[in-house]
mmCIF file of C-alpha atoms in Angstrom:
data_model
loop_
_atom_site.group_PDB
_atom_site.id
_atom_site.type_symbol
_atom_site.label_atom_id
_atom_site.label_comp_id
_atom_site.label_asym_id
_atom_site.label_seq_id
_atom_site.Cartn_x
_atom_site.Cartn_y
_atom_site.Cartn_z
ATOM 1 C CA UNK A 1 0.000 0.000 0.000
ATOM 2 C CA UNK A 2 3.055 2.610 0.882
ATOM 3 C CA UNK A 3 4.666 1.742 -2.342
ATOM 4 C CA UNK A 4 1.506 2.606 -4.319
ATOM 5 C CA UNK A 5 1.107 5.820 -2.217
ATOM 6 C CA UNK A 6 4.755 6.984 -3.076
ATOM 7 C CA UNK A 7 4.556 6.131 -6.670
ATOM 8 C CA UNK A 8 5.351 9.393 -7.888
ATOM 9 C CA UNK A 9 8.252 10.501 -5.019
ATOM 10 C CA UNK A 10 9.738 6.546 -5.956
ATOM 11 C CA UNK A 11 9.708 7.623 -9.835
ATOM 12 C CA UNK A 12 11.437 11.129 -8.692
ATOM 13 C CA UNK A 13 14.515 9.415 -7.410
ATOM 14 C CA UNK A 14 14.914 6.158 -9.409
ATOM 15 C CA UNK A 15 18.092 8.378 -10.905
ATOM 16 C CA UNK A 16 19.386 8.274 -7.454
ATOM 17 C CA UNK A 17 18.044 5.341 -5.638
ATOM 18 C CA UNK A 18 16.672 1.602 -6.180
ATOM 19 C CA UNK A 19 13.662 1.712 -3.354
ATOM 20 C CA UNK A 20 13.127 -1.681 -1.871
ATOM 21 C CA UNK A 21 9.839 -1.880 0.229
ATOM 22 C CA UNK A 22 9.708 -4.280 3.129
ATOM 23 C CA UNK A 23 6.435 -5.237 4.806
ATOM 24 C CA UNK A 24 5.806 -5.345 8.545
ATOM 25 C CA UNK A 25 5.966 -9.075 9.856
ATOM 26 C CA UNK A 26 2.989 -8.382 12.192
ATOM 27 C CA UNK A 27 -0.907 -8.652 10.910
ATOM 28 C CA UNK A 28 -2.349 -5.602 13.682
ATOM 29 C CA UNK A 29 -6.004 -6.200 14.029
ATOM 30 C CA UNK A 30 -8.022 -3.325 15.554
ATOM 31 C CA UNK A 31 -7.294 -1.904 18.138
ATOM 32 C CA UNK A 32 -3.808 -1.442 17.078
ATOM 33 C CA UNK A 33 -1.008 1.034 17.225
ATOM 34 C CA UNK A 34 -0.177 4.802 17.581
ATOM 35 C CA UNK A 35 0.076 6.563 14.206
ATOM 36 C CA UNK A 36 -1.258 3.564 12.180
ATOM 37 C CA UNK A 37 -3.908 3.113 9.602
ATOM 38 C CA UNK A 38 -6.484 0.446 10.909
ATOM 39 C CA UNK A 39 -8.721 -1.201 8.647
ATOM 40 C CA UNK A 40 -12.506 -1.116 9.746
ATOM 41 C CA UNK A 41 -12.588 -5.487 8.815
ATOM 42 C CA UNK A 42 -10.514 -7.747 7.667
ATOM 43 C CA UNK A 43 -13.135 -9.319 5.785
ATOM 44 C CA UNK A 44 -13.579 -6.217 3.537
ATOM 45 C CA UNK A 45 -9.860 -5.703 2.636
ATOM 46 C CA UNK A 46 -7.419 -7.537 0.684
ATOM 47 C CA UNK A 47 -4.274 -9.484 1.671
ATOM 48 C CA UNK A 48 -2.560 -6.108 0.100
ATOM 49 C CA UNK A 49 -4.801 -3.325 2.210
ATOM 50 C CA UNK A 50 -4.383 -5.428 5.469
ATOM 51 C CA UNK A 51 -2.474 -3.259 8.435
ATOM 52 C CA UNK A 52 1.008 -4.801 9.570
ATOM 53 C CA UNK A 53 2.833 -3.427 12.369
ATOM 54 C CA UNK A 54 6.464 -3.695 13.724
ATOM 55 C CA UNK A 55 4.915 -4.088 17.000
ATOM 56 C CA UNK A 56 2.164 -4.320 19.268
ATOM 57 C CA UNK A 57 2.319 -1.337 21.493
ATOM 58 C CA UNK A 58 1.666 -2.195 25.508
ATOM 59 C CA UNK A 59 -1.534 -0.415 25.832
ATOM 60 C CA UNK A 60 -2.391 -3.414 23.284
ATOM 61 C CA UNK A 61 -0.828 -6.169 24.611
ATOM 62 C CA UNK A 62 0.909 -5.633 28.094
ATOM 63 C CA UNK A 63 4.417 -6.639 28.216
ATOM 64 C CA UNK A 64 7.063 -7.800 31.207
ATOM 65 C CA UNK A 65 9.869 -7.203 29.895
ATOM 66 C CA UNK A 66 9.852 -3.853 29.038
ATOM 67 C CA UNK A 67 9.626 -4.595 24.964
ATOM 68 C CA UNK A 68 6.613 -4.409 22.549
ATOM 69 C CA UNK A 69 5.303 -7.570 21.635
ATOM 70 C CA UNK A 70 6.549 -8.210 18.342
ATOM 71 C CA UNK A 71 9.784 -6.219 18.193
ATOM 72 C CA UNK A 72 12.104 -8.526 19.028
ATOM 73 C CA UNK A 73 10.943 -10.677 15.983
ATOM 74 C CA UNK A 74 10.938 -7.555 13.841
ATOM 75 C CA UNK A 75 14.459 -6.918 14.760
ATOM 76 C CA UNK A 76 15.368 -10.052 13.524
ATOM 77 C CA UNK A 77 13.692 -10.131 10.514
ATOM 78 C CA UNK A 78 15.412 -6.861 9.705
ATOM 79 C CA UNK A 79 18.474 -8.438 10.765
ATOM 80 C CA UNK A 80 17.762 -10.932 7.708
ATOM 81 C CA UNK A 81 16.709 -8.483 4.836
ATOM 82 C CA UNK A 82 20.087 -6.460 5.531
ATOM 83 C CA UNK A 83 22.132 -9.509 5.706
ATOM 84 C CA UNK A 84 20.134 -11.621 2.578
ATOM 85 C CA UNK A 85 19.166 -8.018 0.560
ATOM 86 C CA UNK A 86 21.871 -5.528 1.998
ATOM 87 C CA UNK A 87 23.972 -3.333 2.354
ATOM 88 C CA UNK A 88 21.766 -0.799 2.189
ATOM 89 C CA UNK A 89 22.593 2.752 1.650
ATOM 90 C CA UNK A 90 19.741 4.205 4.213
ATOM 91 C CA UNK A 91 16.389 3.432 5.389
ATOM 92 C CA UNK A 92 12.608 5.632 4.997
ATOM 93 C CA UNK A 93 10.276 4.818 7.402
ATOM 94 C CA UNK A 94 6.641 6.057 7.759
ATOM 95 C CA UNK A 95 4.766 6.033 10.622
ATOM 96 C CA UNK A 96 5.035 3.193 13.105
ATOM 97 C CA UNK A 97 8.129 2.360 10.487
ATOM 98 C CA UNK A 98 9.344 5.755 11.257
ATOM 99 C CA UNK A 99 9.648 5.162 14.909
ATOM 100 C CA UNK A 100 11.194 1.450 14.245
ATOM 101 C CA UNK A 101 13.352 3.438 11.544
ATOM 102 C CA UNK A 102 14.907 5.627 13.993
ATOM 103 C CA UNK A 103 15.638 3.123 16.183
ATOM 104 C CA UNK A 104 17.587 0.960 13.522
ATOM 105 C CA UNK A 105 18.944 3.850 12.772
ATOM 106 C CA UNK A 106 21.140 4.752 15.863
ATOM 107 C CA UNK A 107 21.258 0.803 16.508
ATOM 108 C CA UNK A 108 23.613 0.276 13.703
ATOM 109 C CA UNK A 109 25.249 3.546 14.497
ATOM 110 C CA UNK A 110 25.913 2.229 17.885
ATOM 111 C CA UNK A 111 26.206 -1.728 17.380
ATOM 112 C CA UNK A 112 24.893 -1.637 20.720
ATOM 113 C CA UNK A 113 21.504 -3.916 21.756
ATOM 114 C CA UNK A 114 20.294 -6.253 19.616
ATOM 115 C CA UNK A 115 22.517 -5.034 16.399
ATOM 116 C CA UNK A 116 25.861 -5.831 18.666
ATOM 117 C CA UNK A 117 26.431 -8.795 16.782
ATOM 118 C CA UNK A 118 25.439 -7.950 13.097
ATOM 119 C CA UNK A 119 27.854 -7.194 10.217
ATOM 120 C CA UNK A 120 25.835 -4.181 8.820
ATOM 121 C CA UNK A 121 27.302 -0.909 8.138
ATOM 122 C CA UNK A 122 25.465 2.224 9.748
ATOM 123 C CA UNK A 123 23.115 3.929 7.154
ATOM 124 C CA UNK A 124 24.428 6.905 5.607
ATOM 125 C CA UNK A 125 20.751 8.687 5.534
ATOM 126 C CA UNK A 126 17.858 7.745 7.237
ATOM 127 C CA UNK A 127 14.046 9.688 6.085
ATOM 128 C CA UNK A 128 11.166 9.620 8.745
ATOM 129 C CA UNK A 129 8.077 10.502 7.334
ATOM 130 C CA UNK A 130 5.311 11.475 10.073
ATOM 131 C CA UNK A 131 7.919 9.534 12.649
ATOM 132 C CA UNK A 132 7.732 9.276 16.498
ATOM 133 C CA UNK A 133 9.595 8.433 19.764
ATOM 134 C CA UNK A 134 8.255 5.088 20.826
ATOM 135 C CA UNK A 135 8.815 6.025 24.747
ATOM 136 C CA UNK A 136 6.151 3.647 25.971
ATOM 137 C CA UNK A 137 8.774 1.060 25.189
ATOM 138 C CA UNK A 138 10.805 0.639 28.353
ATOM 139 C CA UNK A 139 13.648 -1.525 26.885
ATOM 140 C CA UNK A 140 14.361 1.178 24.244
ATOM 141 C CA UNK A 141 14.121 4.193 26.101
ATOM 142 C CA UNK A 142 18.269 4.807 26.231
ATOM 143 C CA UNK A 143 18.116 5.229 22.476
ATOM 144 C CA UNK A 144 17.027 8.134 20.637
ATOM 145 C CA UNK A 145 17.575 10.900 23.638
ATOM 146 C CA UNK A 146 18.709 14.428 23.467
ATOM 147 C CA UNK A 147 21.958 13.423 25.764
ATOM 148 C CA UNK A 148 23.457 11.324 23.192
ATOM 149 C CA UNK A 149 22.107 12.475 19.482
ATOM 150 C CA UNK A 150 22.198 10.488 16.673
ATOM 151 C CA UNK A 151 24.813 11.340 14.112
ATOM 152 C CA UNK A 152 23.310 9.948 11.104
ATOM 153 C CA UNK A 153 21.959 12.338 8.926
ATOM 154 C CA UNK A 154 18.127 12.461 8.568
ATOM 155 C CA UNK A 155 15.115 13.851 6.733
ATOM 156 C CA UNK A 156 11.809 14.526 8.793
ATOM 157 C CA UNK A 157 8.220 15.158 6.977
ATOM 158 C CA UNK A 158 5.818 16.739 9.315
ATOM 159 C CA UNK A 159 2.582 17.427 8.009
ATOM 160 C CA UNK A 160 1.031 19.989 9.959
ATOM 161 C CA UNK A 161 -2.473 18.756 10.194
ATOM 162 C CA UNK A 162 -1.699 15.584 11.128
ATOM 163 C CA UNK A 163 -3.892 14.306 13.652
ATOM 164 C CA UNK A 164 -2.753 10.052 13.664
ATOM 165 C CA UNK A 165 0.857 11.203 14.487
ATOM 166 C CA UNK A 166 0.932 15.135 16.233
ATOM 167 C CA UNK A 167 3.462 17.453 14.961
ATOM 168 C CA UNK A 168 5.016 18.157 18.433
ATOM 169 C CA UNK A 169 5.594 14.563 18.466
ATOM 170 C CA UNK A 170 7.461 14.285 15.046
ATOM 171 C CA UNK A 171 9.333 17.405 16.280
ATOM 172 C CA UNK A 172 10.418 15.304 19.203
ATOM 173 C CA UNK A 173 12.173 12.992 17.255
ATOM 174 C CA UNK A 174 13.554 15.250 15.271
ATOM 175 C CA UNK A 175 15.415 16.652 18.649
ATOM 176 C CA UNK A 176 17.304 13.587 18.830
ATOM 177 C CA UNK A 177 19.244 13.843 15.842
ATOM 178 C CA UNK A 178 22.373 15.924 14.956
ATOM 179 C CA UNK A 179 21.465 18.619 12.573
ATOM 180 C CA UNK A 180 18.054 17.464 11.445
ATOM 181 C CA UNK A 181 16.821 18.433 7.734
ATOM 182 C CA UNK A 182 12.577 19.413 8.530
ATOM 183 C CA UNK A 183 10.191 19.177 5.122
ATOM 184 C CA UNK A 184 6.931 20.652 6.881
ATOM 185 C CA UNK A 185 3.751 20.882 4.807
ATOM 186 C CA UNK A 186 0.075 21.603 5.152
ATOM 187 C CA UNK A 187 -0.864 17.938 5.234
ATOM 188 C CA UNK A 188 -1.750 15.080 7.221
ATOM 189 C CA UNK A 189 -0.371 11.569 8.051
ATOM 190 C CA UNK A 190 1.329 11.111 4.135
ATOM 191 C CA UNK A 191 4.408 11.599 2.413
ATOM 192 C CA UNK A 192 2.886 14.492 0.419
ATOM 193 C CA UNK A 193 3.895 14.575 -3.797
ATOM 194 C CA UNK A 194 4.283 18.186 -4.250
ATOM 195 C CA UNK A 195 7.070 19.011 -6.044
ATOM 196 C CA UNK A 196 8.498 20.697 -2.991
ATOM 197 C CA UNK A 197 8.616 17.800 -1.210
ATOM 198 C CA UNK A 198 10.107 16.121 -4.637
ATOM 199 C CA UNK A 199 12.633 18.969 -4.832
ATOM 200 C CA UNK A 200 13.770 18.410 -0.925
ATOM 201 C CA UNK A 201 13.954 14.804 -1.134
ATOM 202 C CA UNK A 202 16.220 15.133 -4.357
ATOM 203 C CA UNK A 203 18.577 17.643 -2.738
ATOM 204 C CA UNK A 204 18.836 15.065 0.706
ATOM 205 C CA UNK A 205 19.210 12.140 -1.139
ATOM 206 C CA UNK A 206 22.522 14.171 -3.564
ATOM 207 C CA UNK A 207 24.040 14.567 -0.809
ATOM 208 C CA UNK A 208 24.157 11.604 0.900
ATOM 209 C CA UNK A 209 24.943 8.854 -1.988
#
């Protein structure tokens, strides 16, 4: 469904980058997750319109050891795209993927947690589209602070009348990177088209591969 949506922004770049979409390992039935589309019944959607999820936040499913249910089987399923499909250049993440994004993101930087171990080099770009902090997640909550910023570069889309994802939360995460590039429009929980946000995308992505 994301790849459809960013037909036209995938088209804009193919001169700079090969996108390669990944799908969530997690089916999220209703009620799901923060800053995710849900869809009204599974029995009205296809296989393709279904919602997957990195994770199933607590408020969903309460958790003991201070992870979401689901994200230590995300990790390693990311773990096995980078090592089967990789390296990869940098990541884009939307939504829920934005907040999982960012968190790859400064794990790789880091090799610390569960990336200690993997052969991966860190991603020279990393673009959050309508992105959050996912603070409810205990386990996590040393990553992505203020005290210790991550250095990799990054592109933030923040659509100002988004009302999924807030825009003082995607300007949260944005605090927690070094030197932050901000695309703000006058749109909701998308990565909007315009040729702006073509044009800003473009001049990110030059620099960076």
């Amino acid at each position: 469904m994301f790849q459809k949506r960013t037909s036209a922004i995938r088209k804009s770049v193919d001169h700079l980058a090969e996108l390669v979409y990944i799908t969530a390992p997690h089916h999220i039935k209703p009620p799901t997750l923060s800053g995710e589309y849900v869809a009204e019944s599974d029995d009205d959607v296809s296989e393709e319109h279904k919602p997957f999820g990195w994770w199933y936040a607590p408020r969903y499913k309460p958790t003991k050891d201070g992870y979401f249910i689901g994200y230590k089987e995300s990790v390693a399923y990311i773990q096995q795209v980078l090592k089967n499909q990789g390296p990869f250049d940098g990541i884009l993440g939307f939504s829920q993927g934005a907040a999982f994004a960012a968190l790859l993101t400064e794990l790789l930087e880091n090799k610390s947690h569960e990336f200690s171990s993997f052969d991966h080099p860190p991603f020279k770009f990393t673009i959050l589209v309508s992105g959050f902090k996912p603070t409810m997640q205990e386990a996590t909550n040393t990553l992505l602070t203020t005290e210790h910023k991550v250095k990799t570069p990054s592109l933030h889309y923040i659509g100002d009348l988004d009302t999924l994802v807030l825009p003082e939360k995607m300007l949260s995460l944005t605090e927690v990177f070094e030197n932050p590039v901000i695309f703000r429009h006058m749109g909701g929980h998308y990565l909007p088209s315009t040729s702006a946000s073509q044009k800003a995308l473009i001049s990110f992505l030059s620099q960076h591969v």
